[in-house]
Structures are given as C-alpha cells and as structure tokens.
Coordinates of C-alpha atoms (C1' of nucleotides) in Angstrom, one line a residue:
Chain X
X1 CA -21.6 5.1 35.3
X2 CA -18.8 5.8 37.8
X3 CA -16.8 8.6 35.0
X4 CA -20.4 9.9 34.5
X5 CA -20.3 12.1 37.4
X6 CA -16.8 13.1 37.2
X7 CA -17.7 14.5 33.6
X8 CA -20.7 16.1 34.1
X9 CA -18.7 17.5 37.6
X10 CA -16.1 18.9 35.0
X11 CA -18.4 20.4 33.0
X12 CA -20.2 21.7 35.7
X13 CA -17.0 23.6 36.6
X14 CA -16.8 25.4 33.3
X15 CA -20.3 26.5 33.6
X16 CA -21.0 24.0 30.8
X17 CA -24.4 22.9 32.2
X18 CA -25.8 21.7 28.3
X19 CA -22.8 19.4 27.9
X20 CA -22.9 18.3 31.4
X21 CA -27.0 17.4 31.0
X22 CA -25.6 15.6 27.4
X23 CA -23.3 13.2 29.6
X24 CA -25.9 12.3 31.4
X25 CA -28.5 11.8 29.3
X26 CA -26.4 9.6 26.6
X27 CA -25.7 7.8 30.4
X28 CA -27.0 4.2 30.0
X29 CA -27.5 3.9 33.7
X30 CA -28.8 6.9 35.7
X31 CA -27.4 6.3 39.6
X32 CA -28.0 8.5 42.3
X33 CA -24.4 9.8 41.7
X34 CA -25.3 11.0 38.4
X35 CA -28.2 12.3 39.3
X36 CA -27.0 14.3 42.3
X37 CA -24.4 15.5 39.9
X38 CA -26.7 16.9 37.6
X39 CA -28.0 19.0 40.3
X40 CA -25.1 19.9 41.3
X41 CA -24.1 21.5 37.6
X42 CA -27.5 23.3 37.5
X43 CA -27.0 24.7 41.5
X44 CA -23.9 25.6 40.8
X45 CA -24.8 28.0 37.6
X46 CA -27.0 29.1 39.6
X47 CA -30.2 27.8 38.0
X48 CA -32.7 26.8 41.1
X49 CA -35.3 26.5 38.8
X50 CA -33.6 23.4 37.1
X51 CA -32.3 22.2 40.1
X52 CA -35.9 22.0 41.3
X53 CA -37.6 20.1 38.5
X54 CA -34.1 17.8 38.4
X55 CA -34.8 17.1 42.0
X56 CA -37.8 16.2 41.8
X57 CA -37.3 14.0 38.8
X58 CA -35.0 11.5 40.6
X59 CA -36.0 8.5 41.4
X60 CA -33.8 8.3 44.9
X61 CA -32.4 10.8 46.9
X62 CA -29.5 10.6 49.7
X63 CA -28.0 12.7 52.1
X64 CA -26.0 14.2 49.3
X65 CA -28.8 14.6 47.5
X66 CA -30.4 16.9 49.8
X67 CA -27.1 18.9 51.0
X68 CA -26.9 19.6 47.1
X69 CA -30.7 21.3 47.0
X70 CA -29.8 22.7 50.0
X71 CA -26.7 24.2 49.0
X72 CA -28.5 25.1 45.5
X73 CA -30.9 27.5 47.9
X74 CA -28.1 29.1 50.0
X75 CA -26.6 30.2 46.4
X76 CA -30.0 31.8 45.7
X77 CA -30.2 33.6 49.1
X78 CA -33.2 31.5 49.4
X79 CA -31.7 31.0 53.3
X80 CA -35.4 30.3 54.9
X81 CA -35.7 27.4 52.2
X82 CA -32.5 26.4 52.6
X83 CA -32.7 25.7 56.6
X84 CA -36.3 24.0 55.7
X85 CA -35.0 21.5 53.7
X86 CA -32.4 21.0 55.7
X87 CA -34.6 20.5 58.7
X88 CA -36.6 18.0 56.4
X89 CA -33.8 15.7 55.3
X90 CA -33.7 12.2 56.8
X91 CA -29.9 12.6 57.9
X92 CA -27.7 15.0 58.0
X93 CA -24.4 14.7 57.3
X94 CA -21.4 16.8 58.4
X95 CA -21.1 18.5 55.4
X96 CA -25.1 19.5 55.4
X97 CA -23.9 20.9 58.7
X98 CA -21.5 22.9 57.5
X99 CA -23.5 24.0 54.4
X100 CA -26.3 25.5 57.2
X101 CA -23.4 27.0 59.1
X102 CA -21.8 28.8 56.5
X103 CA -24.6 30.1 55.1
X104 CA -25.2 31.8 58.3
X105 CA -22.0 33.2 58.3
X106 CA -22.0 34.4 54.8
X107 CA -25.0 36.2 56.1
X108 CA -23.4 37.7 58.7
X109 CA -26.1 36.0 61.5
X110 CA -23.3 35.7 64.2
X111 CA -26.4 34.0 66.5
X112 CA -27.3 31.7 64.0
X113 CA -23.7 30.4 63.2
X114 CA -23.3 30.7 66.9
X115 CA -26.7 28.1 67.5
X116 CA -25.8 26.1 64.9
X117 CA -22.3 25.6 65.9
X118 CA -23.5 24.8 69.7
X119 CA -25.9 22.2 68.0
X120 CA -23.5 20.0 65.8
X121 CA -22.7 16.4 67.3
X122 CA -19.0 17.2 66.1
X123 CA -17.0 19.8 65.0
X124 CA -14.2 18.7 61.7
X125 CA -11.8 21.3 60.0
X126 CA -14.3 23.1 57.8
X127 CA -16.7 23.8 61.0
X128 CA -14.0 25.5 63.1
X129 CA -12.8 27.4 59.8
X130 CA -16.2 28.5 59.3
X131 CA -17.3 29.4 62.4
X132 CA -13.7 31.9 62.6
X133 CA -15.3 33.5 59.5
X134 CA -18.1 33.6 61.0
X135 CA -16.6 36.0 63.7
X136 CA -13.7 37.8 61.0
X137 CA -16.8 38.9 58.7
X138 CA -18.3 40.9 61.5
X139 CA -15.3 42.4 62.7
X140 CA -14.4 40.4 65.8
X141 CA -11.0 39.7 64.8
X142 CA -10.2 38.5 68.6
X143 CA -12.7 36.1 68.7
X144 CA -11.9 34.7 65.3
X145 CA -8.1 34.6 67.0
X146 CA -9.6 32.3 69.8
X147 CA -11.5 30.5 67.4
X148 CA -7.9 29.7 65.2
X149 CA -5.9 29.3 68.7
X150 CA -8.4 26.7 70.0
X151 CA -8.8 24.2 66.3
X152 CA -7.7 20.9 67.2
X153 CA -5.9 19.9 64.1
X154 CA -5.8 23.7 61.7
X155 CA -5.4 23.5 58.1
X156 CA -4.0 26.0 55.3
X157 CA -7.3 26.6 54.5
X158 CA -7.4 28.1 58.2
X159 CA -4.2 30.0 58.0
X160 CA -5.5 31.4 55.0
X161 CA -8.5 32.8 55.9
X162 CA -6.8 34.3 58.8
X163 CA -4.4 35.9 56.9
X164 CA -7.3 37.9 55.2
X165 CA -9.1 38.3 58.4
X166 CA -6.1 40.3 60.0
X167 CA -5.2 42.3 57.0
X168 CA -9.2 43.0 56.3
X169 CA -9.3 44.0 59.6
X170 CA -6.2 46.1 59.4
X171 CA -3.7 44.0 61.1
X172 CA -1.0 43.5 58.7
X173 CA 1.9 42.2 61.0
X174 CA -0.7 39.6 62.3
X175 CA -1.4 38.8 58.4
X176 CA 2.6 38.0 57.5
X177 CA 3.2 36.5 61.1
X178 CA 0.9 33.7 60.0
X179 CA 2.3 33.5 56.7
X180 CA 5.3 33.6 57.9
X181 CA 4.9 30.6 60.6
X182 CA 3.3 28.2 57.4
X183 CA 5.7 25.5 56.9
X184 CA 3.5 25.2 53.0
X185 CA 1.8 27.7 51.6
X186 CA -0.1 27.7 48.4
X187 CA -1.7 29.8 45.7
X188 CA -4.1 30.8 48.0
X189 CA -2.0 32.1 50.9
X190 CA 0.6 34.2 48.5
X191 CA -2.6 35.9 47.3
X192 CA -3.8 36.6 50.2
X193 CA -0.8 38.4 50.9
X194 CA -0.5 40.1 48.0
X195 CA -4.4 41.7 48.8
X196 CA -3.0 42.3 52.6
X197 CA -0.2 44.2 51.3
X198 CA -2.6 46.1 48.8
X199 CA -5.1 47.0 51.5
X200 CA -2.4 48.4 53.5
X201 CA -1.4 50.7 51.1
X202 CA 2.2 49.1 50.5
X203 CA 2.3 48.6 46.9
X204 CA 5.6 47.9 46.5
X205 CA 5.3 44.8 48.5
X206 CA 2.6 44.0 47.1
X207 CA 4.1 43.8 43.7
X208 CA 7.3 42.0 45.4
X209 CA 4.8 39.4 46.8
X210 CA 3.0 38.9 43.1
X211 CA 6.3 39.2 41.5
X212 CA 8.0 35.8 43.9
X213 CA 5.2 33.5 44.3
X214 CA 6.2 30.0 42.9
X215 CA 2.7 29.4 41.0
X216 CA 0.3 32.6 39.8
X217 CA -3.4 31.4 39.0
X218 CA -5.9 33.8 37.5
X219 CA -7.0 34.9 41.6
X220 CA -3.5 36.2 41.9
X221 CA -3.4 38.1 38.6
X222 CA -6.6 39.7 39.4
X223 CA -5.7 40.5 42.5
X224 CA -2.8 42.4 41.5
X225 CA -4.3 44.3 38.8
X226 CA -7.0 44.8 40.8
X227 CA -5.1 46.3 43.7
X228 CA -3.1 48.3 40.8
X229 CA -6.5 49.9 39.7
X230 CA -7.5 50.8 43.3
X231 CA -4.4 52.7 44.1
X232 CA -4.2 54.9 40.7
X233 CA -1.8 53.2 39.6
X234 CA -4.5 52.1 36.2
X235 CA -1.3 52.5 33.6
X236 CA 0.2 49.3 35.6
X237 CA -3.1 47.6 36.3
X238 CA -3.7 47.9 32.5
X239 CA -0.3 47.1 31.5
X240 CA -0.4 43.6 33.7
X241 CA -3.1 42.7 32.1
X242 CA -1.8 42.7 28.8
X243 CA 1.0 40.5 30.5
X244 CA -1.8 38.4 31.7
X245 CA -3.0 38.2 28.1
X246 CA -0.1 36.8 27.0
X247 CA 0.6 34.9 29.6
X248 CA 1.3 31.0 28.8
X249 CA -0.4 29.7 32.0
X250 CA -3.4 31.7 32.6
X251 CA -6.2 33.2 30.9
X252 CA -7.6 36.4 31.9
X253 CA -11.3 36.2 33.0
X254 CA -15.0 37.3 33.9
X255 CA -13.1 39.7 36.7
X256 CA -10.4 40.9 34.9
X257 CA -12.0 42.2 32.2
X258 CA -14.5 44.0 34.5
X259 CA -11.2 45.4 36.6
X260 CA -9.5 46.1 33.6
X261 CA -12.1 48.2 32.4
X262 CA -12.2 50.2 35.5
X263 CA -8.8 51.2 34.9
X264 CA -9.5 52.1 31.5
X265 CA -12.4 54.4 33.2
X266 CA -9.9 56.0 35.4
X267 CA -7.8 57.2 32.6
X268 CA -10.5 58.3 30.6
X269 CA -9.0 55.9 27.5
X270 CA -12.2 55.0 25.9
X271 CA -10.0 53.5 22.8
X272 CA -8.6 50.8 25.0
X273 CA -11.6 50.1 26.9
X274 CA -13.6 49.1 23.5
X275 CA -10.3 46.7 22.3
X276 CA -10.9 45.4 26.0
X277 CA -14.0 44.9 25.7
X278 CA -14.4 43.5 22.1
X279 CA -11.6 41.3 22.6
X280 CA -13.7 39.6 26.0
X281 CA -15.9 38.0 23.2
X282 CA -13.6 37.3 20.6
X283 CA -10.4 36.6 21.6
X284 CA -11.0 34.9 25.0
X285 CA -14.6 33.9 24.1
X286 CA -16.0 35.2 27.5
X287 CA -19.8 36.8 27.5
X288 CA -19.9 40.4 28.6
X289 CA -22.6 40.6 31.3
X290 CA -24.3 43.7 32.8
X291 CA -21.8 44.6 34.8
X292 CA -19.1 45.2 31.7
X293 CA -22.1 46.7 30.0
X294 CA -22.7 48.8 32.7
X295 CA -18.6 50.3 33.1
X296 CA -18.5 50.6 29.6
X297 CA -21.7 53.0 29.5
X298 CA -20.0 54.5 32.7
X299 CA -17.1 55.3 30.5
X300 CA -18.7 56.4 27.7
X301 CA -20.7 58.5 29.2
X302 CA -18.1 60.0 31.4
X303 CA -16.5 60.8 27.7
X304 CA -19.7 62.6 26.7
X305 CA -20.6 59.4 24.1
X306 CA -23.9 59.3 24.8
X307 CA -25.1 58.0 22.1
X308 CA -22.7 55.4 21.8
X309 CA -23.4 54.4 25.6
X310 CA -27.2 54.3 24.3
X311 CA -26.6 52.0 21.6
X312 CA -24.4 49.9 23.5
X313 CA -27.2 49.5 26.2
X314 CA -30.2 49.0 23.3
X315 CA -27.7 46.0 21.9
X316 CA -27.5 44.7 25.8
X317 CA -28.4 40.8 25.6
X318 CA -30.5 41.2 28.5
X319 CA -33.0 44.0 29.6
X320 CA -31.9 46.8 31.3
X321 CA -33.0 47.3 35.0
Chain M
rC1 C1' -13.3 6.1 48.4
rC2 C1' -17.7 8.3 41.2
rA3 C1' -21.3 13.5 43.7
rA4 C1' -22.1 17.8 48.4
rU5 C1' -19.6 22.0 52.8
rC6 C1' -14.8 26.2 54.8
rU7 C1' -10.0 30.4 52.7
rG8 C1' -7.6 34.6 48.3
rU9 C1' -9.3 38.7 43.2
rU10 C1' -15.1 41.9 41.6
rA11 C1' -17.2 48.1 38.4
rA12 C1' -20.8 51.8 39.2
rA13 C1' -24.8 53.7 41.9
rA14 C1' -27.8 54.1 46.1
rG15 C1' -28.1 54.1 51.4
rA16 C1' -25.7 54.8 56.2
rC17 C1' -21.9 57.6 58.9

RNA sequence: CCAAUCUGUUAAAAGAC
C-alpha cells in the first residue's frame, strides 16, 4: 500500500496512465494515497474526464484530494472550475493556495494573483516565487526585483526564475549577475543561461555555456538546438541533435524532434526531415502528434510535395482541424 | 514524512502593432 503510490507516481511521470491504473487495481488495499495518486496520473496526462469519474469514485477525499482535482482543472484551463472547487474544499492547504495562485499567474491576472496573494494566512518559498512570476510574465521586471529583494528565506528555484525574467525581459547583465552570485546552481540555472545568452543574440556564449555545464538534461539539449534553429544557424541545430542521439545520458524527445524538424524546414532538406521523423517512432519510440504532422506538411509543402503532404495528413492518427 | 503547488527548452498560422 505505501510503494503503491510511488509506482503509479512513476508511471504517472512517463505518461504511462494504463500501467499506473494496473498498479492500482492489482492493489489489495485501495487508501486515500492510492487513490489521490490515480488522479494525479490521469490530471497530469491531461485526462479531466477520467480524473472526474476517478474522483468521484473514491470513497474519501482529503485536502490533497481536492488540490489534485483542482490542479487537474487549472491544466485544462478550466480556471472558473478550478477556483470553485477550491472555494468548496473543507481546508485548504498551502499548497491548494499556491495552486489558485499560480494559476492566476500563468494566466497573466496580475489582480487575481495580487488578491489572492493579500488573502493567504502565510506566505512559504513557492508563494513568493510565484507571485515574482506573477509580475516577470507581464513585464514588470521591477516589481518582480522587489518581490525577489524582499523573500525571507529565497531558493534556487527563485534565482532561477529570475534569471529568465531579466534575460526575457532583456536584461542580460541582471541575468549573469544572479547566476553569478549562486553559491549552487543546477541544471536548471545553466539552462537558463544558456536561453539568456540565446535571446540576446550571443551565440557564442551560448554554446560556451551549453558546452561547460557540469550535468546536460534533455531541457538543456533542447534549449541549445533550439536556440541554434532560431538564429539560422539549422546546420548546427541539426548537427547537435544527432549528438544528442547518440548521446549516452539523454534521449532526445517530444520537443526536439519538433525543433529539429524546424531546422530541417529552414534548409529546405526534406530527406532528413522524413529520417527525423520516421526515426521519432521507431528508434526512440515517441508518437508524432499534430504538431510534427503539421511541420512536416509545412515542409513538404514548402518543397511543392503536395501530394505527399496530403497523404501524410489522410494517414494523421487524429482528425485534422 | 507513500500522493498535491513555484523556475529552464516548443513548429506553423492567425490576430494585434
């Protein structure tokens, strides 16, 4: 009962939602744990259909319980059903706080992060953090400064998402001075700098930055080849991902493929954006969805292969829209 | 503390300017 949860959490993560709902069914005991769990794999696939009828299938539901539906309606954009739930719950927790105020600032309702903020009993790490975002996303880079300047106890996580505010914002210098003052830095700060580096136009540091960071996870990869493919440079964006490819640690994804395949449409080479795109499935096992579809009938149309972009789009897994 | 919240990478088009 207790590794239940942890399972079906892993499986979750891998977008495995059938294997997760397997765990739990061959479960011998059903807690609330496993149960919140299982809501958890189908919110975070972004089934709220299933997350529904699992909900309402439990036989007991706690504060994490409702946080999870909650959160399960803010990844829908259902944000109206997501603030009525929450204003249902029994308790709220600090986290159900936090999931209320991030949604508003995902949505960009500066008031509504701003109300919410003013009407939490306490404010933790993730509150301040969010509530600078909150401020960064629409622009108010000062404010999000006063926010950072004025958190009690700051985290990476805070440093972080400064460090993309300034450079989004176009303030490299601010970007590196904060990385620069970190005493630890993880994967997440280096590829943050290598993006603030990109956005500035400095490729070379960019690369430098990619090239010396201790640990590389699939962000960082795509983040480079990304920022490769955005400043027509597609022969290196494509020829890092074949490094990624081959690469012992990580495995290229969902986002490189797609950014990868822009590249390919830049050049014009049609013949490596099929091996791209026919190795997604089967070497790397991935699932092409609309958007590949859609940049590989982008490139084949921009090759005048329209009747290869046709049958492409009449062999789509999903209907067109 | 068996589950929930904050930070980095995402094509094209449209719209706005």
């Amino acid at each position: 009962v207790v590794t239940a949860g942890t399972t079906m959490l892993a499986y979750a993560r891998g977008g495995l939602v059938n294997d997760a709902k397997r765990v739990f069914d061959c479960s011998p005991h059903q807690s609330v744990v496993s149960w919140t769990s299982m809501l958890d794999a189908y919110a975070q696939c972004g089934d709220l259909l299933q997350a529904c009828g699992c909900f309402r299938k439990m036989p007991h539901w706690n504060v994490v319980t409702f946080t999870v539906l909650v959160q399960a309606y803010v990844r829908a954009g259902e944000t109206g059903s997501a603030v009525g739930w929450f204003e249902f719950m029994p308790q709220r927790s600090s986290v159900s706080w936090n999931t209320i105020l991030a949604m508003h600032a995902q949505n960009g309702n500066l008031n509504m992060a701003k109300r919410t903020f003013e009407k939490m009993a306490c404010w933790d790490s993730v509150a301040w953090n969010t509530m600078a975002l909150a401020f960064a996303l629409r622009g108010f880079i000062r404010e999000a400064t006063a926010i950072f300047q004025a958190m009690p106890e700051p985290s990476l996580v805070s440093s972080n998402l400064m460090i993309a505010a300034y450079a989004q914002n176009g303030h490299l210098q601010k970007a590196c001075s904060v990385f620069e003052a970190l005493e630890q830095r993880d994967t997440v700060s280096w590829t943050s700098m290598v993006a603030a580096f990109a956005q500035a136009g400095e490729m070379a540091r960019a690369k430098e930055m990619f090239q010396v960071m201790p640990r590389k996870d699939i962000w960082s990869w795509n983040s480079i080849i990304s920022a490769f493919a955005k400043s027509g440079h597609d022969r290196q964006a494509i020829e890092t991902f074949h490094e990624l490819s081959s690469d012992g640690q990580c495995r290229p994804d969902e986002v490189s493929f797609l950014v990868v395949l822009t590249a390919c449409s830049h050049v014009g080479c049609m013949k490596e954006a099929w091996s791209c795109f026919n190795s997604m499935e089967v070497d790397h096992g991935l699932k092409p969805i609309k958007e590949h579809y859609c940049c590989m009938v982008d490139i084949l149309s921009r090759a005048g292969q329209l009747s290869r972009a046709e049958e492409l789009l009449d062999n789509m897994p999903f209907l067109p829209d």
